[in-house]
Coordinates of N, CA and C in Angstrom, one line a residue:
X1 N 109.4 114.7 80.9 CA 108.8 113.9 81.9 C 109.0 112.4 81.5
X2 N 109.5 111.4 81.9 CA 109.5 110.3 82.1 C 108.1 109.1 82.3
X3 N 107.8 108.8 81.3 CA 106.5 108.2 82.3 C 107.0 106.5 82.8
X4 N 106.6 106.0 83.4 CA 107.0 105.0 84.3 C 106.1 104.1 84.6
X5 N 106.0 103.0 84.2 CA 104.5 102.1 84.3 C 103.9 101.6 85.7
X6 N 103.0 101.0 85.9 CA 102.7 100.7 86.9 C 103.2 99.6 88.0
X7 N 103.8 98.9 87.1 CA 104.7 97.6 87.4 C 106.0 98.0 88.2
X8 N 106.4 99.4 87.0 CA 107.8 99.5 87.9 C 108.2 100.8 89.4
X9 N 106.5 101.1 89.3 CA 106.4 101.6 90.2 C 106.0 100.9 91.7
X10 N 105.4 100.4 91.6 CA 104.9 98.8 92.3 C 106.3 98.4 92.6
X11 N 107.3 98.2 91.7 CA 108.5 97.6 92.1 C 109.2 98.1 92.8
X12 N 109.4 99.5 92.6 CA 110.4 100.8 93.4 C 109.5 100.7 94.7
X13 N 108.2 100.8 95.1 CA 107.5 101.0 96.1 C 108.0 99.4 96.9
X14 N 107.7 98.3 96.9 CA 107.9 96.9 97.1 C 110.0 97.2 97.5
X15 N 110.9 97.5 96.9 CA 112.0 97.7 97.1 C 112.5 99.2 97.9
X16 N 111.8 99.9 98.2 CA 112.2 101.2 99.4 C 111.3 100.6 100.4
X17 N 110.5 100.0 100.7 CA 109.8 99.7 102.0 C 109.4 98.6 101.9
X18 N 110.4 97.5 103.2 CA 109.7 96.5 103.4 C 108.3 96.5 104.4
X19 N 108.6 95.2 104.2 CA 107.3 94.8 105.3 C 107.5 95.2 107.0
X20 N 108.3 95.4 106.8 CA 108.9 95.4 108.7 C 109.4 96.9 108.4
X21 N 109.8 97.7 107.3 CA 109.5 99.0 107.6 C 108.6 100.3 107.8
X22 N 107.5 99.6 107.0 CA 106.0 99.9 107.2 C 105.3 100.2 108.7
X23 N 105.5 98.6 109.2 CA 104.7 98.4 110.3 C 105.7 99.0 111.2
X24 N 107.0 99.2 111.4 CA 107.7 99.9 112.2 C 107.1 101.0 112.0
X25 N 107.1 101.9 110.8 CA 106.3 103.1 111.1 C 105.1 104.0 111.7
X26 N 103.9 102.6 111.2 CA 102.6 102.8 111.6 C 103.1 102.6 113.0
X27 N 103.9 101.9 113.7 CA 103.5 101.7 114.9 C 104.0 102.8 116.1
X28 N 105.5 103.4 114.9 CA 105.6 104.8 115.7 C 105.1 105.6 116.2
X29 N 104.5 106.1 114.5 CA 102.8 106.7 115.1 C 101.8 106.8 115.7
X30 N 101.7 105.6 116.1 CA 100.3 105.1 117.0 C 100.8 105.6 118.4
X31 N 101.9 105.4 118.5 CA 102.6 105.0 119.6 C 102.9 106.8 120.0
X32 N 103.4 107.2 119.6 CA 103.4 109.2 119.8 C 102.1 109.2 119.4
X33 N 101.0 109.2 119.1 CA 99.9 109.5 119.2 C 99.3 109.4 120.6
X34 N 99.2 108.1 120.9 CA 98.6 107.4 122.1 C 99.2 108.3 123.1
X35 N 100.5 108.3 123.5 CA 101.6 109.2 124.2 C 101.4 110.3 124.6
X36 N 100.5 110.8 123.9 CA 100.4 112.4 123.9 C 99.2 112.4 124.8
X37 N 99.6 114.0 125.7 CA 98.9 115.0 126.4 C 97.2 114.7 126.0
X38 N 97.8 115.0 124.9 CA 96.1 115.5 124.3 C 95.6 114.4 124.6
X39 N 95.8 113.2 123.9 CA 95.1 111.9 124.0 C 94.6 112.1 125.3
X40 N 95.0 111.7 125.7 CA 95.0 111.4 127.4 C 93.8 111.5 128.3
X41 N 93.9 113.5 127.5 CA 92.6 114.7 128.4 C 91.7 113.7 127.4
X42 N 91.6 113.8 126.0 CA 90.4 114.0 125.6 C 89.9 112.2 125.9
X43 N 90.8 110.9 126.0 CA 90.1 109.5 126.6 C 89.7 110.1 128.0
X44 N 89.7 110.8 129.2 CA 89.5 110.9 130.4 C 88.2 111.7 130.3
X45 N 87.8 113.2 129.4 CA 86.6 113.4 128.9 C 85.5 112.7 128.8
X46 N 86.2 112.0 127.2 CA 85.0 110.9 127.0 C 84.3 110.2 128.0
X47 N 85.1 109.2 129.1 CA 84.8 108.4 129.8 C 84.5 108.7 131.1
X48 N 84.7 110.0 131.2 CA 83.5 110.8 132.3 C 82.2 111.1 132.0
X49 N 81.9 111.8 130.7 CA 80.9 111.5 130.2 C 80.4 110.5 130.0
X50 N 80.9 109.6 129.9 CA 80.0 107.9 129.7 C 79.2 107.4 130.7
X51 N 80.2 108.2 131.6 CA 79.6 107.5 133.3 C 78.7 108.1 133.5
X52 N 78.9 109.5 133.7 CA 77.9 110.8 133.8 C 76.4 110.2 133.2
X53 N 76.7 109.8 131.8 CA 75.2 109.2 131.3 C 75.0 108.2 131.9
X54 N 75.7 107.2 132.2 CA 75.2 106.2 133.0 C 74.3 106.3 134.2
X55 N 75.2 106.9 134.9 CA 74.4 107.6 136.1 C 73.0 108.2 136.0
X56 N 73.1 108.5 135.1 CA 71.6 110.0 135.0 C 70.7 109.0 135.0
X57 N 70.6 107.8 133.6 CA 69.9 107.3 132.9 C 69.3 106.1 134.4
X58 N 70.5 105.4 134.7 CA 70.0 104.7 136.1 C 68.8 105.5 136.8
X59 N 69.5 106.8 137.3 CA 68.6 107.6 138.2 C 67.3 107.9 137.9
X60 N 67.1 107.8 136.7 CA 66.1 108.4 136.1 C 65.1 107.2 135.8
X61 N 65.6 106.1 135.8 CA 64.8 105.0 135.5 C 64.7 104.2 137.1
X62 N 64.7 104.6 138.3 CA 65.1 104.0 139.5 C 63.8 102.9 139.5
X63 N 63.0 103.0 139.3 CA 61.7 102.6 139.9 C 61.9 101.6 138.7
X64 N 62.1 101.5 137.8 CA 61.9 100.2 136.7 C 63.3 99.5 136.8
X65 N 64.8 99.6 137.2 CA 65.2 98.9 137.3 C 65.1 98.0 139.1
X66 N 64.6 98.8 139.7 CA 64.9 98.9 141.3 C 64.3 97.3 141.6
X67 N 62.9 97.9 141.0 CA 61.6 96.6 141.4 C 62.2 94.9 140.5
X68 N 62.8 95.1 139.6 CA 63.5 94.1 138.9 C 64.4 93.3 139.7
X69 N 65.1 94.5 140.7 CA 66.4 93.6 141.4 C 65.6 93.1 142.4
X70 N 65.1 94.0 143.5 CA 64.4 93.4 144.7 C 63.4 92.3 144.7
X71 N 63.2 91.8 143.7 CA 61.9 90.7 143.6 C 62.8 89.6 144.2

């Protein structure tokens, strides 16, 4: 086994991936992530639920926000 310091590992890492081939990557990923099916259902879930609570919580509080607006 070779051992290899941390310097020249740093170096080999710093020389196979620049800076612009990094962020091309991550941004691949984001990018087929976001893209996908799944994403999609499960952001349209969420934010029917959001509303859903919204709604309830309004309805359920009608008489304390109601009197607030009509003054």
């Amino acid at each position: 086994i070779i051992m290899v310091g941390k310097k020249r590992i740093n170096q080999i890492i710093k020389e196979e991936l620049t800076k612009s081939e990094v962020n091309s990557m991550i941004k691949s990923k984001f990018d087929s992530e976001f893209s996908s099916r799944d994403f999609e259902k499960r952001v349209k879930e969420i934010t029917a639920g959001a509303i859903s609570e919204l709604f309830k919580a309004l309805w359920q509080r009608d008489n304390f926000w109601k009197t607030s607006v009509t003054r």
